PDB file of C-alpha atoms in Angstrom:
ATOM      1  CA  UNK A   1     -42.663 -43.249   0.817  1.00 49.00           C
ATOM      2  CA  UNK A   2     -46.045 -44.110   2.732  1.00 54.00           C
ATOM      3  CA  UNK A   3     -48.610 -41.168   3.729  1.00 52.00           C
ATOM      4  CA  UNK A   4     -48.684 -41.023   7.425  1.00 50.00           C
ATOM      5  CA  UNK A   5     -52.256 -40.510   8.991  1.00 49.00           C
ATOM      6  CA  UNK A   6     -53.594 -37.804  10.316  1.00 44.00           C
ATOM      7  CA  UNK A   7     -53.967 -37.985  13.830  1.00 38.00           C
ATOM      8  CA  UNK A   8     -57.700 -37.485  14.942  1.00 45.00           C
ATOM      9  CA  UNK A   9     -58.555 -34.740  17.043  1.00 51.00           C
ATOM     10  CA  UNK A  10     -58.217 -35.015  20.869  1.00 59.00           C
ATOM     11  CA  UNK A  11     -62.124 -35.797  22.456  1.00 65.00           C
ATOM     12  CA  UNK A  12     -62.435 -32.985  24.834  1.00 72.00           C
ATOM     13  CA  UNK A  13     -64.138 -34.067  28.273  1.00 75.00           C
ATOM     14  CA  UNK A  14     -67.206 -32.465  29.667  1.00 77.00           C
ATOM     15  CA  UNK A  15     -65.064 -31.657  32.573  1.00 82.00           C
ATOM     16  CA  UNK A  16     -62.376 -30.049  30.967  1.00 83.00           C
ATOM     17  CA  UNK A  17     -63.057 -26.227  31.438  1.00 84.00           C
ATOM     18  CA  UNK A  18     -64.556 -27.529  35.097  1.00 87.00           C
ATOM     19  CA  UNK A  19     -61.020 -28.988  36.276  1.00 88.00           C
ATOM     20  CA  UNK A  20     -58.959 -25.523  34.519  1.00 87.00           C
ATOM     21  CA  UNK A  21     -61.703 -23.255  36.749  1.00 87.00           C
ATOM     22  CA  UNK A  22     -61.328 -25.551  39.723  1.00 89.00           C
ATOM     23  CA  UNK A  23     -57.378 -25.315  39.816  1.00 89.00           C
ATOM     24  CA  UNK A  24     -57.075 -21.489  39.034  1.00 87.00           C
ATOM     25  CA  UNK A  25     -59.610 -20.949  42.133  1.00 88.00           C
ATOM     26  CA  UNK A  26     -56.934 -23.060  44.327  1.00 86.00           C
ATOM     27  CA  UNK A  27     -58.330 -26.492  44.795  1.00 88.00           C
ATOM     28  CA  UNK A  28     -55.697 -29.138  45.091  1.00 90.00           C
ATOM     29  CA  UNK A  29     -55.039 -31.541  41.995  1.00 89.00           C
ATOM     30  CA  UNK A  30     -55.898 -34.770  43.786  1.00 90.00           C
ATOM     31  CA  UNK A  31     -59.496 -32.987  44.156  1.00 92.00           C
ATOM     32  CA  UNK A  32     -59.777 -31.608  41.158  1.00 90.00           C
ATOM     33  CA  UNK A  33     -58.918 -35.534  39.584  1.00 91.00           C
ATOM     34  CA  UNK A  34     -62.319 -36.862  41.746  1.00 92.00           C
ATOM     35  CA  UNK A  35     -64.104 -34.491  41.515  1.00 91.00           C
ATOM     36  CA  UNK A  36     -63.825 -34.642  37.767  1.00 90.00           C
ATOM     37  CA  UNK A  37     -63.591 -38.445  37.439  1.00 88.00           C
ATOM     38  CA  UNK A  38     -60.067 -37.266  35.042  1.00 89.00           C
ATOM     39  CA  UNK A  39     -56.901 -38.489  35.762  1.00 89.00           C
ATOM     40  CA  UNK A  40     -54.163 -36.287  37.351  1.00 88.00           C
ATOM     41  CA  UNK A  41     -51.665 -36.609  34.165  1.00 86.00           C
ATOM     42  CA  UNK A  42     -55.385 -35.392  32.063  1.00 86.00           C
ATOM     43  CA  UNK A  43     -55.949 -32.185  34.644  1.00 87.00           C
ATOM     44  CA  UNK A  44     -52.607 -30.835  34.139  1.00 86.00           C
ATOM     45  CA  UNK A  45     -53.449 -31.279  30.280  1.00 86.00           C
ATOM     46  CA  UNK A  46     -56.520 -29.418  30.534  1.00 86.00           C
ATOM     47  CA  UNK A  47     -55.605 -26.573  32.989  1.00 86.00           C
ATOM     48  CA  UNK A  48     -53.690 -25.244  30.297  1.00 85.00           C
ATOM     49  CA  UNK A  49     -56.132 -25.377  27.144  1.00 84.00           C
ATOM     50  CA  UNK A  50     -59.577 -23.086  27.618  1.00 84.00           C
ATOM     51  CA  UNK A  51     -62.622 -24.464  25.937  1.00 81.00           C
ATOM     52  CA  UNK A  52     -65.195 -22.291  24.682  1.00 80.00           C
ATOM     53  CA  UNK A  53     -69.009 -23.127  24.423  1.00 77.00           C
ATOM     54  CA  UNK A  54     -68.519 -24.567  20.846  1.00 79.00           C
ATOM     55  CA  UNK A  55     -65.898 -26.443  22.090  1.00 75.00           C
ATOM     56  CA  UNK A  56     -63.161 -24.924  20.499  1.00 81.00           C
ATOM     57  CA  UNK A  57     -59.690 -25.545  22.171  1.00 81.00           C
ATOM     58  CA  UNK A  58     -57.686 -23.044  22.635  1.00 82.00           C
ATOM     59  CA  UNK A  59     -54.105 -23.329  24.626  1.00 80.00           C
ATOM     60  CA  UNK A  60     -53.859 -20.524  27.478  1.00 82.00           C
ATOM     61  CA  UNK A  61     -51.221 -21.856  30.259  1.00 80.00           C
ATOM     62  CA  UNK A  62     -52.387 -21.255  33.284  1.00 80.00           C
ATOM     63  CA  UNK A  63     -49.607 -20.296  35.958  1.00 78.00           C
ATOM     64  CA  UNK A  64     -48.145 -23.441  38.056  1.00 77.00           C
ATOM     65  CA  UNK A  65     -48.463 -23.455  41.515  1.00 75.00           C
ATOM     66  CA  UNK A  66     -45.533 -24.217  43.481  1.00 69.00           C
ATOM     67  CA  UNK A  67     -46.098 -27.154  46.319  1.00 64.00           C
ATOM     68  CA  UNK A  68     -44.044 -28.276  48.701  1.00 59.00           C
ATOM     69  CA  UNK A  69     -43.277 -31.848  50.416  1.00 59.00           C
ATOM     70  CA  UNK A  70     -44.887 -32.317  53.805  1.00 61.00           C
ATOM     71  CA  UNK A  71     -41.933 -30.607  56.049  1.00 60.00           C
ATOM     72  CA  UNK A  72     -39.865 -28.129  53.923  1.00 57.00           C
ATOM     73  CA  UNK A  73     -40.168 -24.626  54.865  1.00 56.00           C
ATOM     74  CA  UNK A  74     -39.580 -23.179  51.767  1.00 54.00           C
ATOM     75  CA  UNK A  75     -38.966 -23.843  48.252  1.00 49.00           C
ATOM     76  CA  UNK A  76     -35.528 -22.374  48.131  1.00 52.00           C
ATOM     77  CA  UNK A  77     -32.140 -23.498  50.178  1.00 56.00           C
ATOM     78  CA  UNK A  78     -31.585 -21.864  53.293  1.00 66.00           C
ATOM     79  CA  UNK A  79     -29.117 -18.514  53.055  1.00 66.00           C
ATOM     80  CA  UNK A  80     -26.275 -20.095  54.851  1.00 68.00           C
ATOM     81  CA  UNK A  81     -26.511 -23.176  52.881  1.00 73.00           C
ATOM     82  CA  UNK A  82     -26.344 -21.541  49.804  1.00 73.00           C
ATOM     83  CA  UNK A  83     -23.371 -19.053  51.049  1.00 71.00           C
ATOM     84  CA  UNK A  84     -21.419 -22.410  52.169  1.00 75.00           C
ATOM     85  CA  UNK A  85     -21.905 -23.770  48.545  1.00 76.00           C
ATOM     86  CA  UNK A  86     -20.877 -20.811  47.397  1.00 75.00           C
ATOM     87  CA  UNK A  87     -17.491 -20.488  49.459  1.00 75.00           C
ATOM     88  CA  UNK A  88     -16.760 -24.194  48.632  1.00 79.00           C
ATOM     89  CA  UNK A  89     -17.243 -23.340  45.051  1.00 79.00           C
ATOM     90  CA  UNK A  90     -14.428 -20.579  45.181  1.00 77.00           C
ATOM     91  CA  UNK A  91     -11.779 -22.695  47.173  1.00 81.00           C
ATOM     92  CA  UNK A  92     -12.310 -25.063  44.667  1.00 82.00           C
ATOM     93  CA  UNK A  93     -11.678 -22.720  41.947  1.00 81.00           C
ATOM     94  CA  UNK A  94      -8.515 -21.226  44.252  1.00 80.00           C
ATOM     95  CA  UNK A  95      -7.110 -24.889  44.236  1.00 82.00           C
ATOM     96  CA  UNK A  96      -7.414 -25.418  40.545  1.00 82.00           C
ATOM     97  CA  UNK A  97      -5.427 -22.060  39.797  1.00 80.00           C
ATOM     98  CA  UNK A  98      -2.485 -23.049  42.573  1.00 81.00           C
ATOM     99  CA  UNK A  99      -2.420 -26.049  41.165  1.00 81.00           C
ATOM    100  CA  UNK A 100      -1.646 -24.625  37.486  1.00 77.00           C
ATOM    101  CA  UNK A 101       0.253 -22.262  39.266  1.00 76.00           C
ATOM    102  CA  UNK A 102       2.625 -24.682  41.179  1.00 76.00           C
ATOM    103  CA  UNK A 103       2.794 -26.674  37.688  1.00 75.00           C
ATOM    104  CA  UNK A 104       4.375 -24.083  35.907  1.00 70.00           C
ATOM    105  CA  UNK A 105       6.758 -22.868  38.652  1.00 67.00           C
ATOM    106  CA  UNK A 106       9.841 -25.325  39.127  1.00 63.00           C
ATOM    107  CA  UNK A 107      10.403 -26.473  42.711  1.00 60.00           C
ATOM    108  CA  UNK A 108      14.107 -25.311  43.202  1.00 64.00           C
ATOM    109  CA  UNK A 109      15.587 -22.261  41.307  1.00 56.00           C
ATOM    110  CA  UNK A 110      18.063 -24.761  39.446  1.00 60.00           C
ATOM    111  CA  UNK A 111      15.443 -27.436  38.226  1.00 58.00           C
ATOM    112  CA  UNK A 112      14.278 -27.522  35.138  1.00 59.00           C
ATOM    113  CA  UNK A 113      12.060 -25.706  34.280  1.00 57.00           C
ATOM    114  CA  UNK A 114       8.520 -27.356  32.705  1.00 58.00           C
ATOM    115  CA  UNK A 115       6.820 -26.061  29.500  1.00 62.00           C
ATOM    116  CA  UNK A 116       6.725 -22.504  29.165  1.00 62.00           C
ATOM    117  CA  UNK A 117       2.548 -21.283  29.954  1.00 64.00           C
ATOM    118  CA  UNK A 118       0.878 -19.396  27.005  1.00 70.00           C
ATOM    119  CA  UNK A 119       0.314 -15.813  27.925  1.00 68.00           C
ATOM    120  CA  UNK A 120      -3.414 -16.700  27.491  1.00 73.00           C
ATOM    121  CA  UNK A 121      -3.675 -19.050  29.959  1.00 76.00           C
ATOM    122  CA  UNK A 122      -1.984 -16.994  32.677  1.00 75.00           C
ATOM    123  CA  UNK A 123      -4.042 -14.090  31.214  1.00 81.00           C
ATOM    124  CA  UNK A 124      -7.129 -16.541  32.308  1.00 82.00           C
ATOM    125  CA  UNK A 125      -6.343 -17.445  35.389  1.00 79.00           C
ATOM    126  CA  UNK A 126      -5.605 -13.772  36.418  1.00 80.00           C
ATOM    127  CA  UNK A 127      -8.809 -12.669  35.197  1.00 84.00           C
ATOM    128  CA  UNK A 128     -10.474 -15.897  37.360  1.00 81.00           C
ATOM    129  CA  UNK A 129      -8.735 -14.536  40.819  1.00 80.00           C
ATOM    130  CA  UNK A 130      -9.795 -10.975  40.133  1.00 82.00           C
ATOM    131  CA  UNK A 131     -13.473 -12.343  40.034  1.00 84.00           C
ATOM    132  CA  UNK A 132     -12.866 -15.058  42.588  1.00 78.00           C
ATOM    133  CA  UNK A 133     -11.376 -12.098  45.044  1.00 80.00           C
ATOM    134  CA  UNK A 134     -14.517  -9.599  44.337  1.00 85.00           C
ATOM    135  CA  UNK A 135     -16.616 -13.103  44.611  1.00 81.00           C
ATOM    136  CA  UNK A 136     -14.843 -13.467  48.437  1.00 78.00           C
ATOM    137  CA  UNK A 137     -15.492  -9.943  49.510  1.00 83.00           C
ATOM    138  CA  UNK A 138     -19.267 -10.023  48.240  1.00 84.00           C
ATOM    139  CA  UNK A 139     -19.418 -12.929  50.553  1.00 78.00           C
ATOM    140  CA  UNK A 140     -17.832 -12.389  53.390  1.00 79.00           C
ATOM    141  CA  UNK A 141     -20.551  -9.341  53.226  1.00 83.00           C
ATOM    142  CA  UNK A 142     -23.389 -11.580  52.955  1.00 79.00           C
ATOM    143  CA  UNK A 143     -22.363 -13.476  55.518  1.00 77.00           C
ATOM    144  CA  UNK A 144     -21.867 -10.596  57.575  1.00 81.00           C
ATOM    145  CA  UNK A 145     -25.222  -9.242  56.663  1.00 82.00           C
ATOM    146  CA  UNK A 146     -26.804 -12.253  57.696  1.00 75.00           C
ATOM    147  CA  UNK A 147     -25.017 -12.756  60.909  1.00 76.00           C
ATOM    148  CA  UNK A 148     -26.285  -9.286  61.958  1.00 79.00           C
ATOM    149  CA  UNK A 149     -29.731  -9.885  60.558  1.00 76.00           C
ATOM    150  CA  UNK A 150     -29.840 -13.654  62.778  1.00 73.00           C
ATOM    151  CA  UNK A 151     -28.632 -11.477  65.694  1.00 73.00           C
ATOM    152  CA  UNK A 152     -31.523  -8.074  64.866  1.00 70.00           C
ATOM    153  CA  UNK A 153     -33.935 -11.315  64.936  1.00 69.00           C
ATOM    154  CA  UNK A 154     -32.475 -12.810  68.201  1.00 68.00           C
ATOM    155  CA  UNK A 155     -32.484  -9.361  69.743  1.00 66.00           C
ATOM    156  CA  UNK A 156     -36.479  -8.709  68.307  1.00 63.00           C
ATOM    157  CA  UNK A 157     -37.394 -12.111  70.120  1.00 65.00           C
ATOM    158  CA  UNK A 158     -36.031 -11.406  73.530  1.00 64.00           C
ATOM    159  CA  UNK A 159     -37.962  -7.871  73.054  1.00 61.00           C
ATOM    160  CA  UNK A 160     -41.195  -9.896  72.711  1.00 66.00           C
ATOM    161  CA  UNK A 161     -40.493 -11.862  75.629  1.00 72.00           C
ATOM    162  CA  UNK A 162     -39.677  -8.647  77.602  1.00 74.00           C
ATOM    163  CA  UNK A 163     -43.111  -7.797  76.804  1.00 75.00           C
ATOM    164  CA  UNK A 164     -44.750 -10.625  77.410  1.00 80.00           C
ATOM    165  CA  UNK A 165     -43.261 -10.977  80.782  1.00 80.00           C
ATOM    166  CA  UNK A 166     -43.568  -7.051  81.408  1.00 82.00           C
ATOM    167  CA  UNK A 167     -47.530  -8.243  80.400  1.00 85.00           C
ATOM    168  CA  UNK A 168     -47.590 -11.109  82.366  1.00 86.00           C
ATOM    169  CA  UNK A 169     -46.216  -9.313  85.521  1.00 85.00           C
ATOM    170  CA  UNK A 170     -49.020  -6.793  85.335  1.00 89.00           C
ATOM    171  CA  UNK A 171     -51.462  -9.299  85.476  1.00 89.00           C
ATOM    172  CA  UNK A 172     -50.261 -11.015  88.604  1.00 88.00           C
ATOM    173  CA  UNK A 173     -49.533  -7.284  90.491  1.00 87.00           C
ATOM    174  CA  UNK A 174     -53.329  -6.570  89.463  1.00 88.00           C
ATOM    175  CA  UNK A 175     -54.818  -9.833  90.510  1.00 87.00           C
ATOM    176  CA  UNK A 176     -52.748  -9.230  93.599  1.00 86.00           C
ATOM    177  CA  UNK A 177     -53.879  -5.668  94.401  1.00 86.00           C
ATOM    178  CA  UNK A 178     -57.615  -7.154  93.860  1.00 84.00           C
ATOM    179  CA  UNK A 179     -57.368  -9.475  96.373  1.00 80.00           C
ATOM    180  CA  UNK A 180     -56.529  -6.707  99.073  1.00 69.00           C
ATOM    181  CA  UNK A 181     -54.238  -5.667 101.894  1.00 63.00           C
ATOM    182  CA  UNK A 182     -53.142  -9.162 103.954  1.00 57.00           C
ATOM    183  CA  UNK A 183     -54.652 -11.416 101.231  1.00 54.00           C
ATOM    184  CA  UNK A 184     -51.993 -13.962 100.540  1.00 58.00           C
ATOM    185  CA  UNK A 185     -49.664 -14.462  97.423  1.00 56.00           C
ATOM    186  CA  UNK A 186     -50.780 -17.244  95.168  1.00 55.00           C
ATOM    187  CA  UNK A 187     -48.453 -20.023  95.147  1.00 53.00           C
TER     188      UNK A 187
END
């Protein structure tokens, strides 16, 4: 069998500990890549390895930041998305079980009837519409909880724009009162 070589040790780059300092105070990677003459794939090498002064290597991950594309909001689904997944999921579970169900039932009291289900099966699927029925009341209270947090927020907005008419209605009463008896309302 032939002796494999050893590999040789990795060069590291004068601007190694540079590009690690230079992403953990927040500069973007595209920066940190020109401003270090390294390649992108080569920073995210060497933001997680700390050199020394002796140039000793040592591996230290630093913590990834999270970026998003150029018009997302935020890096996870929206609520309502996520609780429509979620009710989709259980109908979809619902449906499998009826359809078991309805398998195992014969149509008309004097058909035949099909294979006898194992006690473990219908075992299963009662266990599955306990947790698909504690599943539908957890969210039906989500969604509850968000519509009455969308309509707190609706209700907080028209507040602000209470005040900021209330605001902007002072302003116009005092510019009026400045400009005197018999002065004439701005148009």
């Amino acid at each position: 069998m032939p002796m494999r070589k050893a590999l040789p040790p990795r060069r590291v780059p004068a601007m190694a500990q540079l590009a690690r300092q230079l992403y953990l105070d927040g500069a973007p990677i595209a920066e940190i890549a020109r401003r270090t003459a390294l390649k992108p794939s080569q920073v995210y090498y060497w933001i997680d390895r700390e050199v020394a002064s002796d140039g000793t290597v040592t591996l230290k991950p630093a913590a990834r930041r999270v970026t998003l594309a150029p018009g997302t909001r935020s890096a996870s689904p929206a609520r309502g998305h996520l609780l429509s997944r979620l009710w989709r999921a259980a109908e979809r579970q619902l449906d499998e079980i009826e359809q078991r169900l309805a398998a195992a039932v014969p149509p008309e009291a004097d058909a035949p009837a099909g294979p006898p289900r194992p006690a473990a099966d219908a075992e299963k699927d009662a266990r599955a519409l306990a947790v698909l029925a504690r599943t539908l009341r957890e969210l039906s209270a989500l969604e509850a909880e968000a519509h009455k947090s969308r309509k707190v927020k609706a209700e907080d907005d028209a507040v602000r724009d209470l005040d900021t008419f209330r605001r902007e209605l002072a302003r116009r009463l005092e510019r009026l009162r400045a400009d005197g008896p018999g002065a004439e309302p701005a148009e």
